[in-house]
Short mmCIF file of C-alpha atoms in Angstrom, two decimals:
data_model
loop_
_atom_site.label_atom_id
_atom_site.label_comp_id
_atom_site.label_asym_id
_atom_site.label_seq_id
_atom_site.Cartn_x
_atom_site.Cartn_y
_atom_site.Cartn_z
CA UNK A 1 -27.74 17.70 -31.94
CA UNK A 2 -29.22 19.15 -28.52
CA UNK A 3 -28.19 15.57 -26.85
CA UNK A 4 -24.57 15.45 -28.33
CA UNK A 5 -23.94 19.02 -27.17
CA UNK A 6 -25.30 18.35 -23.90
CA UNK A 7 -22.95 15.14 -23.64
CA UNK A 8 -20.18 17.04 -24.77
CA UNK A 9 -20.69 19.22 -21.55
CA UNK A 10 -20.74 16.11 -19.47
CA UNK A 11 -24.54 16.77 -18.64
CA UNK A 12 -25.56 14.23 -16.35
CA UNK A 13 -29.27 13.89 -17.83
CA UNK A 14 -27.98 13.44 -21.19
CA UNK A 15 -25.49 10.82 -19.91
CA UNK A 16 -27.95 8.92 -18.25
CA UNK A 17 -30.22 9.21 -21.37
CA UNK A 18 -27.50 7.49 -23.45
CA UNK A 19 -26.97 5.22 -20.94
CA UNK A 20 -30.53 4.09 -20.38
CA UNK A 21 -30.87 3.57 -24.28
CA UNK A 22 -27.82 1.41 -24.87
CA UNK A 23 -26.88 -0.23 -21.74
CA UNK A 24 -29.03 -3.47 -22.26
CA UNK A 25 -27.56 -3.78 -26.03
CA UNK A 26 -24.11 -2.98 -24.83
CA UNK A 27 -24.47 -5.61 -22.18
CA UNK A 28 -25.01 -8.01 -24.80
CA UNK A 29 -22.32 -7.38 -26.67
CA UNK A 30 -19.87 -7.64 -24.13
CA UNK A 31 -21.44 -10.74 -22.75
CA UNK A 32 -20.68 -12.56 -26.00
CA UNK A 33 -17.01 -11.83 -25.59
CA UNK A 34 -16.84 -12.88 -21.83
CA UNK A 35 -17.70 -15.76 -19.77
CA UNK A 36 -19.94 -14.55 -17.19
CA UNK A 37 -22.30 -11.55 -16.11
CA UNK A 38 -19.88 -9.83 -13.65
CA UNK A 39 -16.97 -9.36 -16.12
CA UNK A 40 -19.71 -7.91 -18.56
CA UNK A 41 -20.78 -5.45 -16.11
CA UNK A 42 -16.95 -4.42 -15.18
CA UNK A 43 -16.59 -3.84 -19.01
CA UNK A 44 -19.76 -2.11 -19.40
CA UNK A 45 -18.93 0.29 -16.74
CA UNK A 46 -15.51 0.88 -17.88
CA UNK A 47 -16.71 1.49 -21.64
CA UNK A 48 -19.36 4.13 -20.68
CA UNK A 49 -16.83 5.90 -18.58
CA UNK A 50 -14.30 6.06 -21.22
CA UNK A 51 -17.29 6.94 -24.03
CA UNK A 52 -18.52 9.98 -21.60
CA UNK A 53 -14.83 11.00 -21.57
CA UNK A 54 -13.85 10.85 -25.02
CA UNK A 55 -17.08 12.26 -26.39
CA UNK A 56 -16.06 15.84 -25.74
CA UNK A 57 -12.91 15.59 -27.91
CA UNK A 58 -15.20 14.13 -30.89
CA UNK A 59 -17.11 16.01 -33.54
CA UNK A 60 -20.42 14.48 -33.82
CA UNK A 61 -22.48 15.18 -36.67
CA UNK A 62 -25.62 12.95 -35.86
CA UNK A 63 -26.79 10.96 -33.03
CA UNK A 64 -26.72 7.93 -35.09
CA UNK A 65 -23.11 7.60 -34.87
CA UNK A 66 -23.50 7.15 -31.15
CA UNK A 67 -24.04 3.29 -31.41
CA UNK A 68 -21.36 2.12 -33.55
CA UNK A 69 -18.98 4.18 -31.72
CA UNK A 70 -20.09 2.89 -28.36
CA UNK A 71 -19.98 -0.57 -30.05
CA UNK A 72 -17.07 -0.43 -31.17
CA UNK A 73 -15.40 0.99 -27.67
CA UNK A 74 -17.08 -2.02 -25.94
CA UNK A 75 -15.65 -4.43 -28.24
CA UNK A 76 -12.19 -2.94 -27.85
CA UNK A 77 -12.65 -3.04 -24.05
CA UNK A 78 -13.58 -6.76 -24.38
CA UNK A 79 -10.53 -7.61 -26.49
CA UNK A 80 -8.50 -5.85 -24.32
CA UNK A 81 -9.65 -7.89 -21.62
CA UNK A 82 -9.22 -10.93 -23.09
CA UNK A 83 -5.68 -10.55 -24.09
CA UNK A 84 -4.99 -9.81 -20.72
CA UNK A 85 -6.86 -13.36 -19.93
CA UNK A 86 -4.28 -14.60 -22.33
CA UNK A 87 -6.35 -16.81 -23.76
CA UNK A 88 -4.76 -19.73 -26.46
CA UNK A 89 -5.96 -19.48 -29.82
CA UNK A 90 -4.64 -23.01 -31.28
CA UNK A 91 -4.21 -23.26 -34.65
CA UNK A 92 -6.28 -26.13 -36.25
CA UNK A 93 -4.53 -28.19 -39.09
CA UNK A 94 -7.35 -30.33 -40.08
CA UNK A 95 -8.98 -27.31 -42.09
CA UNK A 96 -10.01 -29.74 -45.40
CA UNK A 97 -12.24 -31.43 -42.82
CA UNK A 98 -15.73 -31.77 -44.42
CA UNK A 99 -18.09 -29.08 -43.57
CA UNK A 100 -22.00 -29.37 -44.45
CA UNK A 101 -23.25 -26.66 -46.25
CA UNK A 102 -25.45 -24.53 -43.79
CA UNK A 103 -29.19 -23.75 -44.80
CA UNK A 104 -31.05 -21.45 -42.54
CA UNK A 105 -33.26 -23.53 -40.03
CA UNK A 106 -37.00 -22.92 -39.35
CA UNK A 107 -38.42 -20.03 -37.54
CA UNK A 108 -39.10 -22.15 -34.19
CA UNK A 109 -35.63 -21.20 -33.09
CA UNK A 110 -35.66 -18.18 -30.97
CA UNK A 111 -32.98 -15.63 -30.89
CA UNK A 112 -32.24 -16.33 -27.12
CA UNK A 113 -31.42 -19.93 -28.02
CA UNK A 114 -29.04 -18.89 -30.78
CA UNK A 115 -27.46 -16.27 -28.40
CA UNK A 116 -27.02 -19.07 -26.09
CA UNK A 117 -25.58 -21.37 -28.31
CA UNK A 118 -22.71 -18.79 -28.86
CA UNK A 119 -21.90 -18.23 -25.31
CA UNK A 120 -21.30 -22.05 -25.06
CA UNK A 121 -18.38 -21.68 -27.77
CA UNK A 122 -14.93 -21.89 -26.11
CA UNK A 123 -13.36 -18.51 -25.55
CA UNK A 124 -10.93 -18.56 -28.82
CA UNK A 125 -13.77 -19.66 -31.28
CA UNK A 126 -16.30 -17.53 -29.74
CA UNK A 127 -14.03 -14.45 -29.85
CA UNK A 128 -13.12 -14.95 -33.79
CA UNK A 129 -17.01 -15.74 -34.57
CA UNK A 130 -17.86 -12.73 -32.96
CA UNK A 131 -15.32 -10.56 -34.67
CA UNK A 132 -15.85 -11.73 -37.82
CA UNK A 133 -19.24 -12.96 -38.09
CA UNK A 134 -21.15 -10.67 -35.99
CA UNK A 135 -18.93 -7.29 -35.87
CA UNK A 136 -17.50 -7.95 -39.71
CA UNK A 137 -13.75 -7.53 -38.88
CA UNK A 138 -11.44 -9.14 -41.49
CA UNK A 139 -9.03 -11.96 -40.56
CA UNK A 140 -6.22 -9.36 -40.79
CA UNK A 141 -7.81 -6.87 -38.43
CA UNK A 142 -8.66 -9.93 -36.30
CA UNK A 143 -5.00 -11.10 -36.15
CA UNK A 144 -3.91 -7.68 -35.42
CA UNK A 145 -6.15 -6.96 -32.57
CA UNK A 146 -5.47 -10.64 -30.93
CA UNK A 147 -2.20 -10.81 -31.86
CA UNK A 148 -2.36 -13.90 -33.60
CA UNK A 149 -1.65 -14.90 -37.35
CA UNK A 150 -4.50 -15.05 -39.98
CA UNK A 151 -4.11 -18.81 -40.66
CA UNK A 152 -5.14 -19.17 -36.86
CA UNK A 153 -8.16 -16.66 -36.96
CA UNK A 154 -9.33 -18.70 -40.09
CA UNK A 155 -9.05 -22.03 -38.20
CA UNK A 156 -10.73 -20.74 -35.22
CA UNK A 157 -13.48 -19.41 -37.49
CA UNK A 158 -13.80 -22.47 -39.22
CA UNK A 159 -14.03 -24.63 -35.88
CA UNK A 160 -16.50 -22.24 -34.47
CA UNK A 161 -18.97 -22.85 -37.42
CA UNK A 162 -18.33 -26.49 -37.25
CA UNK A 163 -19.05 -26.54 -33.44
CA UNK A 164 -22.05 -24.51 -33.96
CA UNK A 165 -23.71 -26.49 -36.76
CA UNK A 166 -23.14 -29.36 -34.35
CA UNK A 167 -25.04 -27.92 -31.49
CA UNK A 168 -27.71 -26.68 -33.81
CA UNK A 169 -27.79 -30.53 -34.87
CA UNK A 170 -27.93 -31.94 -31.59
CA UNK A 171 -31.11 -29.41 -30.65
CA UNK A 172 -33.04 -30.55 -33.65
CA UNK A 173 -31.84 -28.90 -36.44
CA UNK A 174 -32.09 -31.02 -39.58
CA UNK A 175 -31.03 -30.09 -42.92
CA UNK A 176 -33.36 -32.10 -44.73
CA UNK A 177 -36.41 -30.96 -43.12
CA UNK A 178 -35.27 -26.96 -43.72
CA UNK A 179 -34.94 -27.19 -47.18
CA UNK A 180 -36.79 -30.38 -48.25
CA UNK B 1 -17.13 -13.74 -48.63
CA UNK B 2 -20.52 -13.82 -47.01
CA UNK B 3 -21.80 -16.96 -44.96
CA UNK B 4 -25.29 -17.95 -44.85
CA UNK B 5 -24.52 -19.06 -41.37
CA UNK B 6 -23.02 -16.10 -40.24
CA UNK B 7 -25.78 -14.00 -41.61
CA UNK B 8 -28.41 -16.09 -39.86
CA UNK B 9 -26.74 -15.64 -36.75
CA UNK B 10 -26.10 -12.00 -37.04
CA UNK B 11 -30.20 -11.63 -37.96
CA UNK B 12 -31.11 -13.92 -34.93
CA UNK B 13 -29.05 -11.90 -32.52
CA UNK B 14 -30.43 -8.37 -33.50
CA UNK B 15 -33.59 -9.53 -31.89
CA UNK B 16 -32.11 -10.75 -28.61
CA UNK B 17 -34.13 -8.97 -25.83
CA UNK B 18 -32.01 -6.42 -24.03
CA UNK B 19 -32.71 -7.76 -20.42
CA UNK B 20 -29.74 -7.13 -18.23
CA UNK B 21 -29.47 -9.48 -15.12
CA UNK B 22 -28.32 -6.95 -12.84
CA UNK B 23 -29.54 -3.43 -11.33
CA UNK B 24 -28.72 -0.81 -14.11
CA UNK B 25 -29.10 1.76 -11.25
CA UNK B 26 -26.24 0.20 -9.48
CA UNK B 27 -24.13 0.54 -12.27
CA UNK B 28 -25.05 4.21 -13.33
CA UNK B 29 -23.82 5.05 -9.71
CA UNK B 30 -20.95 3.20 -10.11
CA UNK B 31 -20.27 5.00 -13.46
CA UNK B 32 -20.79 8.42 -11.85
CA UNK B 33 -18.38 7.50 -8.91
CA UNK B 34 -15.85 6.54 -11.59
CA UNK B 35 -16.24 9.36 -13.87
CA UNK B 36 -15.88 11.92 -10.64
CA UNK B 37 -12.39 10.38 -9.55
CA UNK B 38 -10.57 11.27 -12.77
CA UNK B 39 -6.95 10.59 -13.03
CA UNK B 40 -4.70 14.06 -12.98
CA UNK B 41 -4.75 15.46 -16.33
CA UNK B 42 -1.71 15.77 -18.48
CA UNK B 43 -1.01 19.50 -17.53
CA UNK B 44 -0.62 18.56 -13.95
CA UNK B 45 1.85 15.93 -14.52
CA UNK B 46 3.77 18.51 -16.76
CA UNK B 47 3.58 21.33 -13.75
CA UNK B 48 4.76 18.64 -11.26
CA UNK B 49 7.60 17.49 -13.57
CA UNK B 50 8.56 21.10 -13.71
CA UNK B 51 8.70 21.77 -10.22
CA UNK B 52 10.62 18.77 -9.56
CA UNK B 53 13.34 19.62 -12.49
CA UNK B 54 13.90 23.25 -10.90
CA UNK B 55 14.01 21.86 -7.55
CA UNK B 56 16.65 19.27 -8.64
CA UNK B 57 18.54 21.82 -10.65
CA UNK B 58 18.59 24.25 -7.73
CA UNK B 59 19.93 21.79 -5.30
CA UNK B 60 22.65 20.55 -8.17
CA UNK B 61 23.49 24.22 -8.72
CA UNK B 62 24.31 24.76 -5.07
CA UNK B 63 25.86 21.49 -4.46
CA UNK B 64 28.64 22.50 -7.44
CA UNK B 65 29.20 25.71 -6.34
CA UNK B 66 32.70 26.59 -4.82
CA UNK B 67 33.01 26.92 -1.01
CA UNK B 68 33.09 30.93 -0.59
CA UNK B 69 35.49 30.85 2.53
CA UNK B 70 37.99 28.67 0.14
CA UNK B 71 37.52 30.84 -2.94
CA UNK B 72 38.38 34.06 -0.81
CA UNK B 73 42.13 33.90 0.26
CA UNK B 74 41.78 36.45 3.09
CA UNK B 75 38.92 34.65 4.35
CA UNK B 76 40.55 31.28 4.03
CA UNK B 77 43.51 32.51 5.99
CA UNK B 78 41.36 33.80 8.90
CA UNK B 79 39.35 30.85 9.13
CA UNK B 80 40.58 28.38 11.76
CA UNK B 81 41.85 25.10 10.40
CA UNK B 82 39.44 22.12 10.61
CA UNK B 83 41.35 19.60 12.70
CA UNK B 84 40.15 16.20 14.22
CA UNK B 85 39.52 16.28 17.76
CA UNK B 86 42.10 14.40 19.83
CA UNK B 87 41.01 11.22 20.75
CA UNK B 88 39.65 11.39 24.51
CA UNK B 89 40.36 9.23 27.20
CA UNK B 90 37.55 6.65 27.83
CA UNK B 91 35.14 8.21 30.30
CA UNK B 92 31.82 7.50 31.78
CA UNK B 93 29.08 9.93 29.83
CA UNK B 94 28.43 12.33 32.60
CA UNK B 95 24.90 12.28 33.39
CA UNK B 96 24.50 15.75 34.54
CA UNK B 97 26.35 18.91 33.26
CA UNK B 98 26.33 22.13 35.58
CA UNK B 99 27.27 25.64 34.40
CA UNK B 100 29.22 27.27 37.05
CA UNK B 101 29.82 30.86 37.08
CA UNK B 102 33.48 31.34 37.42
CA UNK B 103 34.28 34.94 39.34
CA UNK B 104 35.84 37.30 36.88
CA UNK B 105 37.52 40.47 37.45
CA UNK B 106 36.43 43.55 35.60
CA UNK B 107 37.29 43.82 31.97
CA UNK B 108 38.83 47.14 32.34
CA UNK B 109 41.30 45.64 35.09
CA UNK B 110 42.39 42.47 33.22
CA UNK B 111 43.36 44.43 30.14
CA UNK B 112 45.23 47.56 31.89
CA UNK B 113 47.66 46.22 34.66
CA UNK B 114 50.54 48.39 35.58
CA UNK B 115 53.46 47.13 36.90
CA UNK B 116 56.52 48.22 39.26
CA UNK B 117 58.54 45.78 37.46
CA UNK B 118 60.14 46.93 34.48
CA UNK B 119 59.97 44.49 31.46
CA UNK B 120 61.12 44.76 27.91
CA UNK B 121 58.27 46.13 25.65
CA UNK B 122 56.08 43.42 24.11
CA UNK B 123 53.69 44.43 21.42
CA UNK B 124 50.30 42.44 21.43
CA UNK B 125 47.97 42.88 18.64
CA UNK B 126 44.89 44.32 19.61
CA UNK B 127 42.59 41.93 17.90
CA UNK B 128 44.55 38.88 19.46
CA UNK B 129 42.64 38.77 22.60
CA UNK B 130 42.83 35.09 23.09
CA UNK B 131 46.40 35.68 23.13
CA UNK B 132 46.55 38.45 25.97
CA UNK B 133 44.37 35.99 28.20
CA UNK B 134 46.29 32.93 27.82
CA UNK B 135 49.76 34.23 28.75
CA UNK B 136 51.07 33.90 32.15
CA UNK B 137 50.31 36.22 34.86
CA UNK B 138 54.08 37.13 34.89
CA UNK B 139 54.12 38.35 31.32
CA UNK B 140 51.03 40.18 31.80
CA UNK B 141 52.90 41.79 34.47
CA UNK B 142 55.39 42.88 32.14
CA UNK B 143 53.25 44.35 29.67
CA UNK B 144 51.97 47.80 29.55
CA UNK B 145 48.67 47.79 27.70
CA UNK B 146 47.03 50.71 26.78
CA UNK B 147 43.25 51.31 28.04
CA UNK B 148 40.89 50.53 25.54
CA UNK B 149 38.46 52.80 25.59
CA UNK B 150 35.21 51.19 26.58
CA UNK B 151 31.79 51.93 27.57
CA UNK B 152 31.34 52.70 31.12
CA UNK B 153 28.68 50.19 31.54
CA UNK B 154 31.08 47.47 30.05
CA UNK B 155 33.84 48.42 31.90
CA UNK B 156 32.47 48.51 35.15
CA UNK B 157 30.20 45.60 35.02
CA UNK B 158 32.18 42.03 35.88
CA UNK B 159 31.68 39.80 32.85
CA UNK B 160 29.81 36.31 34.20
CA UNK B 161 31.53 33.52 32.45
CA UNK B 162 30.61 29.70 32.93
CA UNK B 163 32.69 26.49 32.56
CA UNK B 164 31.16 23.53 31.88
CA UNK B 165 31.90 20.93 34.98
CA UNK B 166 31.18 17.24 35.64
CA UNK B 167 28.40 16.55 38.24
CA UNK B 168 31.06 14.81 40.32
CA UNK B 169 33.88 17.86 39.91
CA UNK B 170 31.09 20.32 41.55
CA UNK B 171 30.43 17.51 44.30
CA UNK B 172 34.27 17.37 45.06
CA UNK B 173 34.44 21.18 45.14
CA UNK B 174 31.83 21.47 47.45
CA UNK B 175 33.00 19.07 49.77
CA UNK B 176 36.87 20.58 49.72
CA UNK B 177 35.25 24.00 50.99
CA UNK B 178 34.73 24.41 54.84
CA UNK B 179 31.24 23.81 55.75
CA UNK B 180 29.76 27.13 56.56
CA UNK B 181 26.56 26.98 59.08
CA UNK B 182 23.93 29.56 59.38
CA UNK B 183 24.21 31.35 62.79
CA UNK B 184 20.29 31.35 62.84
CA UNK B 185 20.53 27.70 64.38
CA UNK B 186 22.75 28.49 67.19
CA UNK B 187 21.81 30.05 70.72
CA UNK B 188 24.75 31.59 72.27
CA UNK B 189 25.17 31.32 76.36
CA UNK B 190 26.76 33.44 78.52
CA UNK B 191 27.82 36.92 78.34
CA UNK B 192 28.42 38.68 75.04
CA UNK B 193 31.88 38.82 73.41
CA UNK B 194 33.82 41.74 73.69
CA UNK B 195 33.63 42.59 70.22
CA UNK B 196 30.06 42.46 69.89
CA UNK B 197 29.45 44.26 73.41
CA UNK B 198 27.63 47.72 72.70
CA UNK B 199 29.83 50.73 72.54
CA UNK B 200 29.69 53.12 75.01
CA UNK B 201 29.75 56.73 73.72
CA UNK B 202 29.62 59.38 76.42
CA UNK B 203 28.85 62.33 74.52
CA UNK B 204 25.54 60.60 72.85
CA UNK B 205 24.69 59.20 76.67
CA UNK B 206 21.98 61.69 78.31
CA UNK B 207 21.88 59.44 81.69
CA UNK B 208 25.31 59.21 82.42
CA UNK B 209 25.83 63.03 82.90
CA UNK B 210 24.58 64.20 86.22
#
């Protein structure tokens, strides 16, 4: 509660403490949506400035609420950035294409490798996959946020999953070995 | 609907190391700088808008007000009508304009001129001084104007007047006047002139008396 009160009073020491605690995690969030580190840095800066400004007007009950709020704010900043870039989300018609059932691979996969796989996705696929699979948005919410139709959101997610499976397979993932 | 692939990716991402590929301190400085340069709060915009509305409203009110001279008939009659100046002949623009003092007579002597010649009585309005001055001298002679009670300082002091002349006119006037030379530059030869000879006063002379 003391930290929240200090943040409300724009205490720079409290702000620095929050910044140090969340800067790495929020950078990873931003980086999953944009193409390079520089864009992520700019969005991180804008997000933190807005966070420190808005925190005065929000009634905080507990410090645990800080991270979800900050994360959502960063995601919104990223979506605004993507809207400004006018990324094209092409609807994919051939949704009936067969997709193999996914089985969790062995533990030899590092989290950094998985993270890199997501970064390699095209912009449209990556954005929808991040919003749906990682952040937990629904297709309706994604459609509103990205100003696309729900079907487009579904098709982008489908293609993103297909592409990720293909990348996993290319890097040695084998269904048979995982659950032999 | 939960998807095992989504769950697996989400779980993997939770363990991603939180390394940042740039200096977090420089980013923190940028954030602090951005925080200091806040945009103007909304109430300042409101105050600015109010001032602008007041200024514009005042200007509009002033512009829509009727002319006070035109609104008052007496003032409108007194005020001289604004006429367009007659087109002047094409003249070269004077390079220099001089103010030349015009010798003038005292005010009292101009206003009161008593004449020998009898003339019909002409009443001149007291407030139309311009008309009195602009009539011809013969007409002035015929007028018997009462002497206005003026302060002694104003009545005796000659009024210094000026008129605007072109530099060429001034030069022409100077050329027309006879040239006067200073006597200091001359030496008189011979006996002094008769009028300049010393006057002999016998009653004052002490040496002439024997």
